[in-house]
């Protein structure tokens, strides 16, 4: 059964079309990532799915509920981690968690138990009584997530939950999300960090300019760039004879797999180990001095580059 | 219901936690009504001095007793010469002469008491009314005792003077309650003014919550929009009532201030607070940021409070201003409070005040609820 189905979703703010017809679905128990640069339309998409504002057009269904017609019904099942730290800063972590728990119909001992559990999960049991405003960015982010999982949602929707925090908190959050997913919670995770979605998500949608430009599992996405690794030789430019170099390389590889820049010579290939020696030798023969060698496995960054001609983060 | 309560208590806690709010809601009204009230108090303490010229007959003595029943003047004996000099130098407001030939004047139906003033000021008008009253009293007492023994006349005067002479004493009581009502009204007025500041500040915190994300998070929780907005509005209503109840009770305990019949006061205060909540909501709905809200509300609150008779009674301003005052809710609130606190409870006035406030509240809520963005 699909946990979430999104059909031809569109949203305009005035003349600006922020989301331009997005389709995807997420199965129960799956973890789905939306990867895209800032301003791609991730938050706008998420905010429509959570029922914050209605789409200009399109359909959203969570389980068997039409979110646009019946948002309050669907909202009981979902936990939302907004992109901002949506907490009452002058209240303690515990007070915040209790407040948000009550908004999700928890009360009494059930609420207490669930708050204690969540404090444990986010690693803030010791600081529970401290005001949120005294917390570091990472700790605030953790409470922000904690407030979304109190009622054990079936679907957890997270909008860039790790923006601007220290690596330690970030790892803690990623592990927590991975564990929740392992326990059966369906996850939707947006980010502009490809490592995060690579680590967390079984399926990934790449968003750019309000459109879903590619989607699939990590290996499916790699296929779109032919699953080619990249061998990068850094060279000493003064010693190089670039024309001669290009000539000797075209005798070994097809022209579209070669890139020569000022300080770098790159070759794309499915099995870099097999051609590495030949590649280095032919460069060396042209009299070019090699300063370093690097092999880059195909990743989402290169997929994005391949699809848009731009880097994920500028 | 539980969600409404949860939101309400959170908002209340956040609100009263701030020391600034406590000063604004509780200290400022006391301070302001102290300052503005003190100005009228002072002018009362400087009672006008009136010289009395009299001989040492018993009748003169009793007439003096009658005169001094009026506490709004300071009565000082003087010789005729001194008195005339004092009046000329404006050291005293006036001088009253109890003539030696008072018996003959009674028989001849001439004015009993002479008054010496420099010009016919307001003091003169008020004083002469008092003198006429006293003279009338003396005359009637004389007529009543004319057929009796010779010393019956001064005895009757003495009785009147000692036994809370009806007319005079009654006047004094009325005057005193009147000034009390004015002081209470001033206090209520400033309580309302600072409540307007406090509550419009609280309501515009919604704008900050929208930026901060907690508003959005509430919207995507299973709590309905109705529950959420009710939680906020009830919180503001409670904030207003807490301020009012604390201030009124304190004044009652410390200065024995009375606030009129509670059966009238409580519903009317509720209505006034409702319109203040509406006002705050309207401001929050009309602007984009909390800074804009506080700038606009400061201007609106101070100007409408001045127009509406919070700083001074509305009857002292020119007619045209009194007409303009009808356009601001404070004038209706103050008018209603006057009826309730003075105890006159004139029902036609109260009904009008109530209807006007209901109208203003409805307008404010309409504008406010349309302006608030639920996303
Ligand atoms: N409320 C809004 N009003 C106008 N434009 C908006 C609004 N929200 C987002 N946008 C615009 O829509 C585009 C997508 O924004 P967003 O969904 O926040 O991107 P992302 O979350 O991927 O960074 C951006 O160009 C942004 O400026
Ligand atoms: Mg975003």
XYZ file of C-alpha atoms and ligand atoms in Angstrom:
717
model
C 0.000 0.000 0.000
C 1.202 3.506 -0.765
C 1.716 5.695 2.272
C 1.805 8.805 0.114
C 0.806 9.569 -3.433
C 1.465 12.951 -5.011
C -0.016 13.676 -8.423
C 0.791 16.585 -10.694
C 1.331 18.903 -7.756
C 1.657 22.598 -8.571
C 2.029 25.734 -6.515
C 2.313 29.349 -7.607
C 3.106 32.343 -5.443
C 1.750 35.187 -7.516
C 3.452 34.891 -10.889
C 6.183 32.618 -9.563
C 5.580 28.913 -10.049
C 7.508 27.295 -7.191
C 6.361 23.721 -7.866
C 5.661 22.732 -11.454
C 3.856 19.414 -11.603
C 5.495 16.938 -9.259
C 4.577 13.228 -9.190
C 5.850 10.598 -6.787
C 4.717 8.021 -4.321
C 6.179 6.542 -1.171
C 5.474 3.037 0.040
C 4.808 2.064 3.603
C 8.050 1.513 5.475
C 10.137 3.181 2.799
C 12.513 6.082 3.248
C 12.242 8.581 0.441
C 14.600 11.489 -0.097
C 14.004 14.753 -1.913
C 17.366 16.162 -2.948
C 17.778 19.569 -4.479
C 19.528 22.914 -4.128
C 18.129 25.840 -2.146
C 15.011 27.272 -3.740
C 14.269 24.091 -5.698
C 10.793 23.817 -4.205
C 11.354 21.124 -1.583
C 9.769 23.012 1.315
C 6.861 24.156 -0.803
C 6.199 20.544 -1.781
C 6.496 19.371 1.830
C 4.215 22.138 3.112
C 1.492 21.053 0.717
C 1.856 17.416 1.713
C 1.527 18.286 5.407
C -1.542 20.392 4.660
C -0.059 23.740 5.657
C -1.349 25.329 2.485
C -3.331 23.957 -0.450
C -1.708 23.351 -3.838
C -2.691 25.470 -6.809
C -3.579 22.164 -8.444
C -2.883 18.471 -8.095
C -3.704 15.655 -5.722
C -2.174 14.466 -2.472
C -3.223 11.266 -0.777
C -1.931 9.877 2.500
C -3.043 6.271 2.948
C -6.664 6.499 1.793
C -7.218 10.120 2.817
C -7.325 13.082 0.460
C -5.097 15.583 2.249
C -6.478 18.629 0.470
C -10.066 17.844 1.425
C -9.384 16.336 4.812
C -6.068 17.556 6.212
C -6.875 17.109 9.917
C -7.560 13.389 9.409
C -4.210 12.819 7.708
C -2.279 15.013 10.132
C -2.933 12.568 12.971
C -0.737 9.995 11.262
C 2.114 12.212 10.284
C 4.937 13.808 12.205
C 6.328 17.004 10.754
C 9.826 18.369 11.325
C 9.702 21.867 9.861
C 12.726 23.517 8.329
C 12.669 26.210 11.023
C 13.157 25.395 14.671
C 9.495 25.587 15.584
C 9.721 25.595 19.374
C 8.857 27.938 22.229
C 12.308 29.232 23.075
C 11.516 30.476 26.567
C 10.162 27.083 27.620
C 12.129 24.017 28.598
C 12.662 21.044 26.303
C 10.253 18.995 28.381
C 7.568 21.699 28.379
C 7.886 21.969 24.612
C 7.591 18.238 24.112
C 4.590 18.050 26.425
C 2.891 20.882 24.588
C 3.349 19.302 21.180
C 2.394 15.881 22.536
C -0.909 17.322 23.744
C -1.523 18.777 20.298
C -1.339 15.182 19.048
C -3.922 13.982 21.580
C -1.487 12.513 24.090
C -2.227 13.031 27.769
C -1.607 11.751 31.263
C 0.871 8.959 31.849
C 0.961 8.114 28.154
C 2.247 11.635 27.481
C 4.821 11.473 30.282
C 6.105 8.132 29.087
C 6.367 9.238 25.534
C 8.164 12.477 26.486
C 10.692 10.484 28.545
C 11.255 8.085 25.658
C 11.752 10.865 23.164
C 14.158 12.727 25.463
C 16.140 9.485 25.607
C 16.083 9.106 21.824
C 17.271 12.649 21.166
C 19.844 12.362 23.962
C 18.604 15.305 26.008
C 17.306 13.629 29.167
C 19.847 15.523 31.236
C 18.963 18.906 29.750
C 15.199 18.377 29.760
C 14.527 21.143 32.258
C 16.634 23.770 30.515
C 15.099 26.411 28.341
C 15.408 25.750 24.627
C 16.936 29.198 24.104
C 20.012 28.060 26.059
C 20.591 25.123 23.670
C 23.107 24.847 20.842
C 21.830 24.711 17.274
C 22.240 20.960 17.216
C 20.334 20.426 20.435
C 17.485 22.637 19.232
C 17.333 20.612 16.025
C 17.053 17.449 18.083
C 14.142 18.820 20.132
C 12.600 19.963 16.854
C 12.670 16.363 15.688
C 11.599 15.021 19.075
C 8.410 17.066 18.951
C 7.462 15.284 15.717
C 7.857 11.700 16.908
C 6.061 11.825 20.283
C 2.881 10.322 18.888
C 4.762 7.619 16.949
C 3.642 8.779 13.513
C 3.343 6.307 10.647
C 4.849 8.862 8.315
C 7.651 11.166 9.407
C 8.236 14.147 7.135
C 11.491 16.015 7.687
C 12.433 19.237 5.929
C 16.186 19.780 6.049
C 16.446 18.732 9.683
C 20.227 19.097 9.884
C 20.777 22.577 8.493
C 23.502 24.485 10.260
C 24.598 22.076 12.965
C 27.772 20.407 14.177
C 28.809 17.048 12.650
C 28.212 15.200 15.902
C 24.579 16.266 16.234
C 24.163 15.588 12.562
C 25.401 12.023 12.875
C 23.193 11.501 15.894
C 20.174 12.708 13.941
C 20.970 10.595 10.897
C 21.370 7.491 13.045
C 18.130 8.217 14.857
C 16.220 8.571 11.605
C 17.782 5.411 10.237
C 16.731 3.523 13.364
C 13.160 4.874 13.255
C 12.961 3.766 9.637
C 14.322 0.372 10.638
C 11.513 0.106 13.177
C 8.990 0.529 10.384
C 8.360 4.272 10.258
C 7.957 5.656 6.744
C 10.295 8.597 6.173
C 10.317 11.518 3.773
C 13.532 13.449 4.049
C 14.545 16.577 2.182
C 18.071 17.880 2.023
C 20.598 19.579 -0.142
C 23.324 17.315 1.271
C 23.700 14.343 -1.029
C 25.583 12.308 1.622
C 22.540 12.427 3.875
C 20.058 11.114 1.350
C 22.606 8.593 0.086
C 22.979 7.270 3.621
C 19.305 7.348 4.609
C 17.099 6.903 1.623
C 16.159 3.847 -0.384
C 14.653 5.971 -3.077
C 15.549 9.488 -4.041
C 13.886 12.211 -6.065
C 16.048 14.983 -7.433
C 14.294 18.355 -7.496
C 15.355 21.419 -9.422
C 13.418 24.555 -10.337
C 10.180 23.103 -9.037
C 10.430 19.884 -10.997
C 11.332 16.316 -10.185
C 14.084 15.807 -12.740
C 14.968 12.246 -11.770
C 13.952 9.612 -9.275
C 14.834 6.086 -8.317
C 17.138 4.092 -6.093
C 20.703 5.243 -5.719
C 21.970 2.683 -8.228
C 19.189 3.510 -10.682
C 20.213 7.134 -10.521
C 23.840 6.202 -11.045
C 22.740 4.312 -14.147
C 21.537 7.560 -15.635
C 25.145 8.677 -15.878
C 26.164 5.255 -17.074
C 27.546 4.351 -13.675
C 30.891 5.814 -14.707
C 33.566 6.539 -12.158
C 35.778 9.521 -12.689
C 39.590 9.400 -12.653
C 41.104 12.769 -11.960
C 44.770 13.521 -12.548
C 45.988 16.816 -11.216
C 48.754 18.152 -13.397
C 51.436 20.777 -13.354
C 50.270 23.113 -16.070
C 53.677 24.588 -16.928
C 55.038 21.222 -17.853
C 52.113 20.231 -20.022
C 51.580 20.132 -23.699
C 47.811 20.080 -23.726
C 47.370 19.482 -27.442
C 49.703 16.553 -27.474
C 48.046 15.232 -24.364
C 44.597 15.381 -25.915
C 45.826 13.532 -28.973
C 47.381 10.699 -27.081
C 44.282 10.300 -24.901
C 41.826 10.128 -27.822
C 43.703 7.126 -29.073
C 42.779 5.357 -25.815
C 39.267 6.672 -24.921
C 36.233 8.039 -26.712
C 36.243 11.816 -26.838
C 33.069 12.316 -24.735
C 34.689 10.575 -21.768
C 37.623 12.981 -21.636
C 37.722 16.357 -19.948
C 40.828 18.541 -19.868
C 40.931 21.611 -17.687
C 43.714 23.915 -16.492
C 45.039 21.765 -13.708
C 43.103 18.575 -14.254
C 42.676 15.785 -16.723
C 39.572 13.615 -16.207
C 38.406 10.380 -17.717
C 35.036 8.710 -17.122
C 35.017 4.922 -17.151
C 32.966 2.016 -15.810
C 35.993 0.134 -14.512
C 38.634 2.648 -13.564
C 41.067 0.058 -12.171
C 41.494 -1.565 -15.568
C 42.518 1.589 -17.418
C 44.296 3.461 -14.645
C 47.881 2.482 -15.668
C 47.312 3.170 -19.346
C 45.811 6.543 -18.535
C 48.682 7.610 -16.297
C 51.310 6.353 -18.746
C 49.884 8.205 -21.715
C 49.698 11.424 -19.742
C 53.232 10.995 -18.488
C 54.499 10.264 -21.986
C 53.239 13.615 -23.239
C 55.711 15.201 -20.823
C 53.078 16.339 -18.327
C 53.967 16.226 -14.652
C 51.297 14.505 -12.505
C 50.833 15.857 -8.993
C 48.001 13.626 -7.730
C 45.583 10.885 -8.727
C 41.970 10.583 -7.589
C 39.180 8.155 -8.344
C 35.650 9.349 -7.667
C 32.844 6.789 -7.515
C 29.654 7.945 -9.186
C 27.499 9.805 -6.678
C 24.426 11.997 -6.568
C 26.583 15.052 -6.984
C 27.746 13.785 -10.366
C 24.210 12.750 -11.243
C 22.999 16.252 -10.481
C 25.867 17.747 -12.431
C 25.080 15.446 -15.322
C 21.364 16.363 -15.271
C 21.591 20.108 -14.758
C 25.119 21.072 -15.695
C 25.376 22.672 -12.239
C 26.701 21.670 -8.891
C 24.272 20.851 -6.089
C 25.774 23.510 -3.873
C 27.322 26.643 -5.293
C -11.326 21.308 24.369
C -8.140 20.016 25.923
C -6.126 21.450 23.036
C -7.729 24.862 23.471
C -6.810 24.747 27.132
C -3.238 23.673 26.347
C -2.731 26.572 23.942
C -4.394 28.983 26.354
C -2.200 28.065 29.312
C 0.955 28.165 27.225
C 0.136 31.647 25.947
C -0.717 32.892 29.421
C 2.518 31.519 30.852
C 4.607 33.026 28.096
C 2.839 36.352 28.524
C 3.055 36.832 32.268
C 6.591 35.452 32.418
C 7.894 38.635 30.882
C 8.778 41.350 33.428
C 8.044 44.012 30.822
C 4.477 42.787 30.596
C 4.061 42.868 34.364
C 5.227 46.468 34.508
C 3.022 47.424 31.584
C -0.122 45.744 32.829
C 0.113 46.313 36.579
C 2.525 49.105 37.430
C 1.799 51.577 34.660
C -1.953 51.974 35.292
C -1.273 52.689 38.973
C 1.486 55.116 38.087
C -0.509 56.949 35.446
C -3.691 57.286 37.445
C -1.531 58.402 40.378
C 0.023 61.144 38.290
C -3.155 62.274 36.562
C -5.255 61.774 39.686
C -2.694 63.625 41.797
C -3.140 66.685 39.647
C -6.824 66.914 40.475
C -6.188 65.963 44.120
C -3.701 68.780 44.506
C -6.061 71.364 43.164
C -8.546 70.162 45.764
C -6.134 70.396 48.629
C -5.621 74.064 47.851
C -9.098 74.884 49.092
C -10.113 78.472 48.564
C -9.925 80.471 51.798
C -12.973 82.487 52.806
C -12.863 85.104 55.569
C -15.837 85.409 57.900
C -16.588 88.659 59.652
C -18.831 88.286 62.706
C -19.661 89.646 66.134
C -19.710 87.441 69.166
C -23.450 86.893 69.505
C -24.683 83.350 69.802
C -26.606 83.582 66.566
C -23.523 84.674 64.623
C -21.569 81.777 66.105
C -24.234 79.301 65.021
C -24.381 80.750 61.515
C -20.618 80.305 61.264
C -21.048 76.676 62.283
C -23.573 76.261 59.512
C -21.248 77.887 56.982
C -18.262 75.679 57.851
C -20.332 72.609 57.068
C -19.187 73.194 53.499
C -15.752 71.549 53.416
C -14.757 72.839 50.036
C -13.606 76.117 51.582
C -11.281 76.950 54.346
C -13.168 79.294 56.704
C -11.123 81.867 58.627
C -12.399 84.524 61.018
C -11.317 88.098 60.409
C -12.257 91.645 61.177
C -14.041 93.562 58.491
C -10.958 95.666 57.778
C -8.658 92.654 57.485
C -11.161 90.842 55.322
C -11.460 93.742 52.893
C -7.705 93.981 52.682
C -7.337 90.222 52.106
C -9.912 90.242 49.344
C -8.256 93.189 47.644
C -4.870 91.472 47.829
C -6.483 88.224 46.597
C -5.154 86.429 49.659
C -8.626 85.014 50.125
C -11.235 84.113 47.563
C -13.999 86.012 49.316
C -15.213 87.326 52.630
C -18.623 86.688 54.196
C -20.068 89.225 56.586
C -22.564 88.108 59.208
C -24.092 91.475 59.992
C -24.811 92.743 63.492
C -28.322 93.703 62.517
C -29.319 90.267 61.368
C -32.569 90.329 63.356
C -33.734 93.501 61.642
C -32.766 92.208 58.229
C -34.884 89.156 58.808
C -37.868 91.295 59.623
C -37.226 93.576 56.656
C -36.754 90.583 54.303
C -33.366 91.889 53.284
C -30.461 89.621 52.264
C -29.078 88.160 55.491
C -25.419 87.722 54.576
C -23.048 90.053 52.755
C -20.297 88.760 50.510
C -17.192 90.671 49.525
C -15.349 89.572 46.376
C -13.091 91.203 43.857
C -14.873 89.792 40.860
C -17.693 87.371 40.288
C -15.583 84.273 39.677
C -16.663 80.658 39.736
C -15.779 80.559 43.402
C -18.205 83.414 43.954
C -21.016 81.589 42.156
C -20.506 78.393 44.111
C -20.089 80.281 47.360
C -23.162 82.458 46.911
C -25.272 79.353 46.313
C -24.030 77.998 49.610
C -24.692 81.328 51.346
C -28.215 81.488 49.969
C -28.869 78.007 51.254
C -27.572 78.879 54.677
C -29.518 82.117 54.762
C -32.697 80.299 53.792
C -32.095 77.869 56.624
C -31.606 80.682 59.083
C -34.727 82.438 57.873
C -36.943 79.405 58.129
C -35.596 78.587 61.557
C -36.411 82.110 62.649
C -39.907 81.937 61.247
C -40.490 78.589 62.943
C -39.338 79.919 66.312
C -40.697 83.479 66.168
C -43.660 82.616 68.391
C -41.456 80.808 70.956
C -39.047 81.985 73.625
C -36.232 84.331 72.736
C -33.444 81.766 72.899
C -35.320 79.209 70.821
C -33.920 80.641 67.583
C -30.214 80.166 68.317
C -31.022 76.730 69.807
C -32.655 75.581 66.590
C -29.682 76.835 64.617
C -27.378 74.941 66.935
C -29.373 71.767 66.507
C -29.243 72.106 62.763
C -25.511 72.760 62.779
C -24.705 69.896 65.147
C -27.130 67.297 63.893
C -25.833 67.054 60.416
C -27.901 69.874 58.999
C -29.804 68.137 56.279
C -29.250 70.239 53.204
C -25.636 71.095 53.642
C -24.408 67.699 54.685
C -26.185 66.017 51.812
C -24.442 68.295 49.351
C -21.100 67.432 50.822
C -21.713 63.698 50.575
C -22.699 63.987 46.940
C -19.654 66.020 46.111
C -17.366 63.516 47.768
C -18.768 60.472 45.987
C -18.501 62.378 42.766
C -14.757 62.886 43.128
C -14.350 59.233 44.129
C -16.101 58.145 40.970
C -13.834 60.394 38.949
C -10.731 58.873 40.519
C -12.042 55.353 39.947
C -12.897 56.160 36.352
C -9.430 57.522 35.778
C -7.965 54.325 37.145
C -10.233 52.122 35.052
C -9.372 54.212 32.017
C -5.663 53.710 32.429
C -6.134 50.025 33.178
C -7.898 49.735 29.830
C -5.267 51.741 28.024
C -2.448 49.546 29.230
C -4.523 46.462 28.635
C -4.777 47.600 25.026
C -1.002 47.872 24.883
C -0.518 44.496 26.538
C -3.054 42.585 24.503
C -2.173 44.054 21.126
C 1.428 43.131 21.926
C 0.340 39.604 22.756
C -1.782 39.285 19.635
C 0.947 40.523 17.346
C 3.158 37.778 18.769
C 1.209 35.599 16.319
C 3.215 37.336 13.596
C 6.429 36.285 15.319
C 5.146 32.776 15.758
C 4.507 32.633 12.031
C 8.109 33.574 11.315
C 9.430 31.284 14.027
C 7.512 28.301 12.716
C 5.457 27.409 15.797
C 2.342 28.837 14.139
C 2.888 26.644 11.082
C 3.589 23.652 13.280
C 0.285 24.196 15.101
C -1.478 24.423 11.762
C -0.145 21.048 10.614
C -1.006 19.389 13.932
C -4.373 17.667 14.296
C -5.670 20.702 16.220
C -8.314 22.468 14.125
C -8.049 26.114 13.137
C -11.026 26.859 15.346
C -9.381 25.232 18.358
C -6.161 27.098 17.720
C -7.704 30.533 17.300
C -10.003 29.977 20.280
C -6.995 29.014 22.363
C -5.256 32.248 21.483
C -8.287 34.501 21.833
C -9.342 33.013 25.154
C -5.782 33.449 26.373
C -5.934 37.161 25.533
C -9.318 37.429 27.209
C -7.917 35.818 30.359
C -4.883 38.092 30.263
C -7.216 41.072 30.301
C -9.344 39.696 33.104
C -6.352 38.759 35.226
C -5.036 42.305 34.940
C -8.384 43.863 35.713
C -9.219 41.570 38.600
C -5.811 42.031 40.220
C -5.915 45.823 39.881
C -9.508 46.218 41.063
C -9.061 43.894 44.026
C -5.863 45.622 45.077
C -7.498 49.039 44.885
C -10.449 47.718 46.825
C -8.287 46.268 49.589
C -5.897 49.192 49.837
C -8.131 52.207 49.335
C -11.568 50.678 49.842
C -12.387 51.774 46.316
C -15.804 50.507 45.280
C -16.580 49.495 41.748
C -20.352 49.355 41.733
C -22.622 46.350 41.456
C -20.680 43.247 40.417
C -23.688 41.903 38.524
C -23.310 44.862 36.176
C -19.573 45.267 36.418
C -18.502 41.719 35.508
C -20.453 41.423 32.246
C -19.500 44.943 31.244
C -15.797 44.421 31.962
C -15.988 41.194 29.951
C -17.435 43.080 27.022
C -14.794 45.795 27.252
C -12.017 43.170 27.382
C -13.600 41.436 24.402
C -13.322 44.618 22.359
C -9.718 45.082 23.502
C -8.975 41.515 22.332
C -10.682 42.358 19.047
C -8.572 45.468 18.724
C -5.348 43.486 19.236
C -6.451 40.859 16.744
C -7.290 43.538 14.192
C -3.831 45.105 14.481
C -2.186 41.694 14.153
C -4.305 40.988 11.100
C -3.521 44.260 9.370
C 0.268 44.321 9.533
C 3.146 42.027 8.615
C 5.626 42.298 11.480
C 5.510 42.751 15.221
C 7.431 46.022 14.904
C 4.789 47.464 12.611
C 2.126 46.268 14.998
C 3.636 47.981 18.017
C 4.204 51.232 16.127
C 0.654 51.361 14.798
C -0.963 50.297 18.032
C 0.981 52.874 20.064
C -0.337 55.690 17.889
C -3.869 54.313 17.754
C -4.129 53.553 21.458
C -2.821 56.860 22.758
C -4.875 58.978 20.367
C -8.136 57.092 20.818
C -7.712 57.038 24.585
C -7.332 60.814 24.572
C -10.361 61.234 22.334
C -12.361 58.698 24.278
C -12.059 60.375 27.657
C -9.509 58.154 29.360
C -7.131 60.953 30.336
C -9.826 63.422 31.365
C -13.616 63.328 31.607
C -15.274 63.685 28.257
C -17.633 66.436 29.499
C -14.783 68.931 29.856
C -13.934 68.910 26.134
C -15.681 71.023 23.452
C -18.869 69.756 21.813
C -17.172 68.864 18.567
C -14.670 66.662 20.427
C -17.517 65.008 22.284
C -19.075 64.150 18.925
C -15.793 62.732 17.651
C -15.461 60.707 20.834
C -18.521 58.689 19.834
C -16.365 57.156 17.114
C -13.933 55.538 19.531
C -14.891 52.587 21.716
C -13.230 53.984 24.837
C -15.856 56.718 25.193
C -18.606 54.079 25.333
C -16.610 51.998 27.767
C -15.984 54.995 30.019
C -19.633 56.022 29.850
C -20.718 52.551 30.905
C -18.172 52.401 33.696
C -19.396 55.764 34.938
C -22.952 54.483 35.164
C -21.863 51.334 36.970
C -19.266 52.764 39.340
C -21.342 55.804 40.334
C -24.250 53.476 40.968
C -26.655 55.502 38.857
C -27.115 52.529 36.475
C -29.147 54.519 33.991
C -30.398 51.695 31.834
C -30.853 53.530 28.529
C -27.237 54.728 28.695
C -25.972 51.287 29.636
C -27.847 49.655 26.780
C -26.419 52.167 24.314
C -22.884 51.686 25.650
C -23.248 47.916 25.472
C -24.582 47.935 21.929
C -21.812 50.264 20.777
C -19.134 48.039 22.290
C -20.706 44.916 20.777
C -20.620 46.686 17.416
C -16.994 47.700 17.746
C -15.994 44.190 18.865
C -17.780 42.592 15.930
C -16.044 44.954 13.510
C -12.623 44.353 15.073
C -13.011 40.577 15.045
C -14.240 40.608 11.470
C -11.229 42.590 10.253
C -8.803 40.682 12.465
C -9.948 37.171 11.571
C -9.879 37.990 7.871
C -6.359 39.336 8.145
C -4.797 36.494 10.127
C -3.091 34.007 7.823
C -3.658 30.420 8.802
C -0.563 28.983 7.156
N 5.441 32.147 0.674
C 6.147 32.340 -0.455
N 5.882 33.411 -1.215
C 6.568 33.616 -2.351
N 7.549 32.826 -2.809
C 7.858 31.731 -2.097
C 7.181 31.433 -0.873
N 7.692 30.287 -0.374
C 8.648 29.900 -1.240
N 8.764 30.754 -2.263
C 9.672 30.638 -3.408
O 9.470 29.373 -3.966
C 10.713 28.803 -4.372
C 10.897 27.462 -3.700
O 11.127 27.664 -2.336
P 11.289 26.479 -1.322
O 10.182 25.518 -1.521
O 11.418 27.066 0.029
O 12.661 25.846 -1.750
P 13.591 24.824 -0.980
O 12.876 24.373 0.236
O 13.842 23.735 -1.943
O 14.833 25.555 -0.644
C 11.786 29.794 -4.013
O 12.107 30.532 -5.160
C 11.124 30.672 -2.991
O 11.644 31.969 -3.051
Mg 13.402 24.513 2.156
